[in-house]
Short mmCIF file of C-alpha atoms in Angstrom, two decimals:
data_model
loop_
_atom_site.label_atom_id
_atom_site.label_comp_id
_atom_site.label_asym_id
_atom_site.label_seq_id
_atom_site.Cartn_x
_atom_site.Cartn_y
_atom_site.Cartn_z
CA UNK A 1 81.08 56.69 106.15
CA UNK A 2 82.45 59.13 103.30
CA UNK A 3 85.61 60.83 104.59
CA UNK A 4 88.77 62.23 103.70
CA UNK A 5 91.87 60.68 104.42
CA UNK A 6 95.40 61.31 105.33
CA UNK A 7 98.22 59.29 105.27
CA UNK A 8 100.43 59.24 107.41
CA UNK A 9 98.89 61.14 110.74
CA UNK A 10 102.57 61.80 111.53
CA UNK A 11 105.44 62.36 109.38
CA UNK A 12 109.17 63.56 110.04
CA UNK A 13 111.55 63.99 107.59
CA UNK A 14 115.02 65.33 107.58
CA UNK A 15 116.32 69.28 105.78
CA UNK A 16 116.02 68.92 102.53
CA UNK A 17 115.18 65.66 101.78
CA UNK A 18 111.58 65.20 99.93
CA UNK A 19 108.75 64.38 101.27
CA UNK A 20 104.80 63.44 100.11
CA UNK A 21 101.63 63.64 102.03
CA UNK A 22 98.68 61.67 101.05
CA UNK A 23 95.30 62.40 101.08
CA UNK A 24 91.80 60.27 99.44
CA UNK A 25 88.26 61.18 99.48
CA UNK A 26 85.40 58.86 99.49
CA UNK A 27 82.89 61.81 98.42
CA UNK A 28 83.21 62.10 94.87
CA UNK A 29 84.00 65.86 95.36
CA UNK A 30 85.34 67.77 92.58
CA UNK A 31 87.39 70.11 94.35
CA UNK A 32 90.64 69.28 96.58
CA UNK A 33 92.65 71.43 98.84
CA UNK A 34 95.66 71.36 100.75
CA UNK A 35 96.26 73.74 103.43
CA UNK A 36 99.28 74.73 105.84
CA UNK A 37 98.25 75.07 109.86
CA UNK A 38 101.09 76.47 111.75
CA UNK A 39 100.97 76.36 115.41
CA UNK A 40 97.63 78.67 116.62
CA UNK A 41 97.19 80.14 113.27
CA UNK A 42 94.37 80.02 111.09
CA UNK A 43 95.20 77.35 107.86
CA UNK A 44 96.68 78.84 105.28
CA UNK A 45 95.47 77.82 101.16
CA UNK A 46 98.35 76.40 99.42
CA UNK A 47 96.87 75.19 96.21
CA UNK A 48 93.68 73.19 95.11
CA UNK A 49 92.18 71.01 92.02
CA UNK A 50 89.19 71.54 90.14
CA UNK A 51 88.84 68.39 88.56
CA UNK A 52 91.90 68.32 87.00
CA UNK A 53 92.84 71.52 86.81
CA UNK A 54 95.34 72.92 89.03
CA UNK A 55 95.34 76.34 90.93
CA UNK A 56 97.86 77.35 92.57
CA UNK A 57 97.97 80.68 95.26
CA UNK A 58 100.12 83.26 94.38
CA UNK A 59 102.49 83.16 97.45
CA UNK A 60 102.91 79.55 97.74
CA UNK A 61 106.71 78.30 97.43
CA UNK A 62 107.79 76.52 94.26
CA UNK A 63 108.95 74.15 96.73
CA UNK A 64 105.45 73.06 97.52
CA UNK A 65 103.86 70.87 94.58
CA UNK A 66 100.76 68.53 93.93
CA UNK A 67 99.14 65.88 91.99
CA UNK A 68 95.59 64.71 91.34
CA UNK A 69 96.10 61.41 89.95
CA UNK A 70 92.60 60.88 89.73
CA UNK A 71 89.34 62.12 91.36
CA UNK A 72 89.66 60.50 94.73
CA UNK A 73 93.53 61.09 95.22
CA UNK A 74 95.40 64.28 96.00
CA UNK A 75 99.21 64.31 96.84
CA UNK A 76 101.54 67.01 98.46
CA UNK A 77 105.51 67.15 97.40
CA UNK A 78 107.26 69.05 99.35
CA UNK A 79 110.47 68.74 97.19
CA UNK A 80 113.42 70.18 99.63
CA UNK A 81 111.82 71.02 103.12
CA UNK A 82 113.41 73.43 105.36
CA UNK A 83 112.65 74.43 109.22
CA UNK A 84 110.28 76.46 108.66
CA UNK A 85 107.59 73.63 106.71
CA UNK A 86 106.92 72.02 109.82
CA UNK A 87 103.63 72.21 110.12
CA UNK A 88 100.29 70.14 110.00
CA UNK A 89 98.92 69.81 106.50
CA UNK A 90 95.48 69.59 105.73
CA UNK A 91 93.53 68.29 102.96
CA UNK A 92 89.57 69.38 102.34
CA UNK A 93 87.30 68.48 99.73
CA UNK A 94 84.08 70.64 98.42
CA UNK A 95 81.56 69.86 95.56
CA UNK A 96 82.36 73.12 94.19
CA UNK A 97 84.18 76.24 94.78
CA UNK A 98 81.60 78.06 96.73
CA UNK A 99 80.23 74.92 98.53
CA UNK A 100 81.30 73.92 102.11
CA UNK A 101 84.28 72.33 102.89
CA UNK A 102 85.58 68.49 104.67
CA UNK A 103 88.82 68.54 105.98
CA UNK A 104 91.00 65.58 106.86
CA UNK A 105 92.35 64.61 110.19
CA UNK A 106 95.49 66.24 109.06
CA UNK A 107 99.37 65.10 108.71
CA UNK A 108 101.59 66.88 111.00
CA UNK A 109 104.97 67.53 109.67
CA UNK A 110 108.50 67.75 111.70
CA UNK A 111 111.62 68.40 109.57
CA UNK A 112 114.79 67.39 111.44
CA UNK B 19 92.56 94.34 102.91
CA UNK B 20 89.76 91.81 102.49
CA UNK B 21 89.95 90.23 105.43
CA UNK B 22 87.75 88.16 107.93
CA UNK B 23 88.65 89.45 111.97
CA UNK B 24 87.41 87.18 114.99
CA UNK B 25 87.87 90.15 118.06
CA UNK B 26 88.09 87.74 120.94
CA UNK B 27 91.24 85.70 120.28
CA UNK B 28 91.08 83.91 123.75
CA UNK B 29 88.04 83.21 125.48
CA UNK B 30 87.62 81.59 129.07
CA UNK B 31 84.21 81.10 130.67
CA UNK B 32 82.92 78.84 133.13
CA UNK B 33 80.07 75.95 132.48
CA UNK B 34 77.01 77.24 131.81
CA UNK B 35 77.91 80.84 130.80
CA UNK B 36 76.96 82.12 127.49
CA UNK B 37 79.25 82.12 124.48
CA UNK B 38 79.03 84.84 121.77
CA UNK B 39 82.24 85.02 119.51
CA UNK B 40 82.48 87.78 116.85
CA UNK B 41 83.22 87.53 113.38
CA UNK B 42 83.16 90.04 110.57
CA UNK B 43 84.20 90.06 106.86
CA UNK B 44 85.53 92.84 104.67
CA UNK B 45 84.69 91.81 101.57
CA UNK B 46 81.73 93.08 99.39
CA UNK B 47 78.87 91.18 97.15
CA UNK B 48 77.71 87.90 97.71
CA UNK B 49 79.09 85.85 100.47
CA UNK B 50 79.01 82.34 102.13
CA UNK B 51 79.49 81.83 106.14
CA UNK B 52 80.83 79.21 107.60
CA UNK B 53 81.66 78.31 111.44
CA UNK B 54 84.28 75.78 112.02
CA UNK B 55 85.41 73.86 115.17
CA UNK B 56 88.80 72.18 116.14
CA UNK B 57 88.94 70.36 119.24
CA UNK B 58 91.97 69.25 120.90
CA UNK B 59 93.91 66.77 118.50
CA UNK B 60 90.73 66.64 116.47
CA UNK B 61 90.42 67.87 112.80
CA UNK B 62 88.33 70.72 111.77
CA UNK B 63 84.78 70.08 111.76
CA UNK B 64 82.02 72.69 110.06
CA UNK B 65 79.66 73.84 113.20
CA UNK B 66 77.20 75.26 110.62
CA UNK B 67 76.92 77.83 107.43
CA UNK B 68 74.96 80.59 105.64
CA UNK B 69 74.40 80.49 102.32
CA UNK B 70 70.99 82.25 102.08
CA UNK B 71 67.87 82.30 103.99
CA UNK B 72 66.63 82.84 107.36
CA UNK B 73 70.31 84.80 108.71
CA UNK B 74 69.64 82.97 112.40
CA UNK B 75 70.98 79.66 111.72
CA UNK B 76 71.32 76.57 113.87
CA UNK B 77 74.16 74.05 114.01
CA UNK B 78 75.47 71.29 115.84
CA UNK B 79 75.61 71.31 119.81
CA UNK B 80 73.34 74.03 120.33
CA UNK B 81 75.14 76.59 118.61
CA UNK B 82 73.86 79.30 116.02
CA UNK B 83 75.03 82.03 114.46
CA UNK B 84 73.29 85.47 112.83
CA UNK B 85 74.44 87.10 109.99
CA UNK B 86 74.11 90.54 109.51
CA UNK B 87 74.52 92.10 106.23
CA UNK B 88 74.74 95.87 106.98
CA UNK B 89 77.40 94.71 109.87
CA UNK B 90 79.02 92.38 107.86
CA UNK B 91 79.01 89.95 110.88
CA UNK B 92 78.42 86.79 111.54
CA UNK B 93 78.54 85.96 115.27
CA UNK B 94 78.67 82.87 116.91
CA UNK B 95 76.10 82.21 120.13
CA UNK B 96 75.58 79.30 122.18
CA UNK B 97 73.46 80.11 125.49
CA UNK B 98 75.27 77.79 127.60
CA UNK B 99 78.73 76.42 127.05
CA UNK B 100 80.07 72.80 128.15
CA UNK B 101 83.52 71.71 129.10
CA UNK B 102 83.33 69.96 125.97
CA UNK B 103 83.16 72.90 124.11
CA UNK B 104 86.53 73.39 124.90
CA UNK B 105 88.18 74.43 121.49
CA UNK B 106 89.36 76.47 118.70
CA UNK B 107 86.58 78.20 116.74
CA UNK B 108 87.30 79.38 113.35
CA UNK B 109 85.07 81.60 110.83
CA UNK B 110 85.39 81.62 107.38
CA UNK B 111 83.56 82.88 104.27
CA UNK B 112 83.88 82.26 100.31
CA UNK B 113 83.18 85.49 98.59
CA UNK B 114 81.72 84.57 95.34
CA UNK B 115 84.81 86.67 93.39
CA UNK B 116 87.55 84.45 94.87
CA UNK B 117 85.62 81.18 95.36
CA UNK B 118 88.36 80.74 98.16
CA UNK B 119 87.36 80.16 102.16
CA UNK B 120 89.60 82.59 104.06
CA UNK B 121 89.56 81.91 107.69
CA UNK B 122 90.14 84.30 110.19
CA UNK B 123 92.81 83.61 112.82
CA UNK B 124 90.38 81.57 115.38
CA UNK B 125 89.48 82.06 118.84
CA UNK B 126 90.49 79.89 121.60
CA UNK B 127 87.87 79.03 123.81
CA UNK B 128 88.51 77.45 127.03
CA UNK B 129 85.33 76.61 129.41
CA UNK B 130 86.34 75.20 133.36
CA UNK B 131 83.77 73.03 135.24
#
């Protein structure tokens, strides 16, 4: 079945030290999200690729950064995490900007 | 503020009762609805969407949703919830100016046998 993927489900890391989420699509989409969930909160857009070109939201921390190697890949550096990045992170894929959206199982994040 | 407000942040009902969740957008021009789900542990799946059409539109599990473009709303129904339904419920909508899905903060729904 197409999907999105996350790697790892689960990740803890210690304060400050760097840390990169995964995430691959099987659905040819053009488009790639990633998203931060806090606890009972709606997710929050971090950044997302169109193609190759990156867009980044306005109140997203420089500490948050991503690459789109190639169409099926999308990664998430977070490059010094602090307390308050735990959270889960989701990645979503979309044909285009307008068009609905498939979202990966997510990776939950615990900084230490 | 453009915004998207779901009124009922925490729902509880018993099996069999009818569900109707509200949802409505602030933002102007052309829109497209979405309905997502998140069960317990589970990622989150789309329930259904508008993107033009009839405005009564039927997803998954028995649920539907109208839109209403003078209310700007886009309420969820389902005539008869399950335990299973159990979960957080989430709308969302791209406006065509941002091309961005904004979700509004979710309602919790919570059915007992």
């Amino acid at each position: 079945d197409a999907m999105v993927i996350q790697n790892p489900r689960y990740q803890v890391t210690q304060f400050g030290k760097p840390v990169t989420l995964s995430c691959s699509q099987t659905l040819n989409h053009n488009v790639m999200y990633w998203y931060q969930q806090k606890s009972s909160q709606a997710p929050k857009l971090l950044f997302h690729y169109y193609d190759k070109d990156f867009n980044n939201e306005a109140d997203t921390p420089d500490n948050f950064q991503s690459r789109r190697p190639n169409t099926s890949f999308c990664f998430l550096d977070i490059r010094s995490p602090g307390l308050g990045d735990a959270a889960m992170y989701l990645c979503a894929t979309s044909r285009e900007n307008t068009d609905t959206q498939y979202f990966g199982p997510g990776t939950r994040l615990t900084v230490l | 503020a453009q915004s998207v407000s779901q009124h009922n942040h925490h729902v509880i009902l018993s099996e069999a009762a009818s569900l109707e969740l509200g949802c409505n957008y602030s933002y102007g021009g052309t829109v497209n609805l979405f309905w997502y789900v998140q069960y317990p542990g589970q990622h989150l799946q789309l329930l259904l969407k508008y993107f033009s059409g009839d405005p009564l539109v039927k997803g998954i599990k028995g649920f539907e949703a109208e839109f209403i473009k003078s209310k700007f709303s886009f309420n969820l129904r389902k005539p008869s919830v399950q335990w299973s339904d159990t979960a957080e419920y989430f709308c969302a909508v791209i406006p065509y100016n941002t091309d961005k899905l904004i979700f509004g903060t979710g309602t919790r729904l919570q059915v007992f046998p």
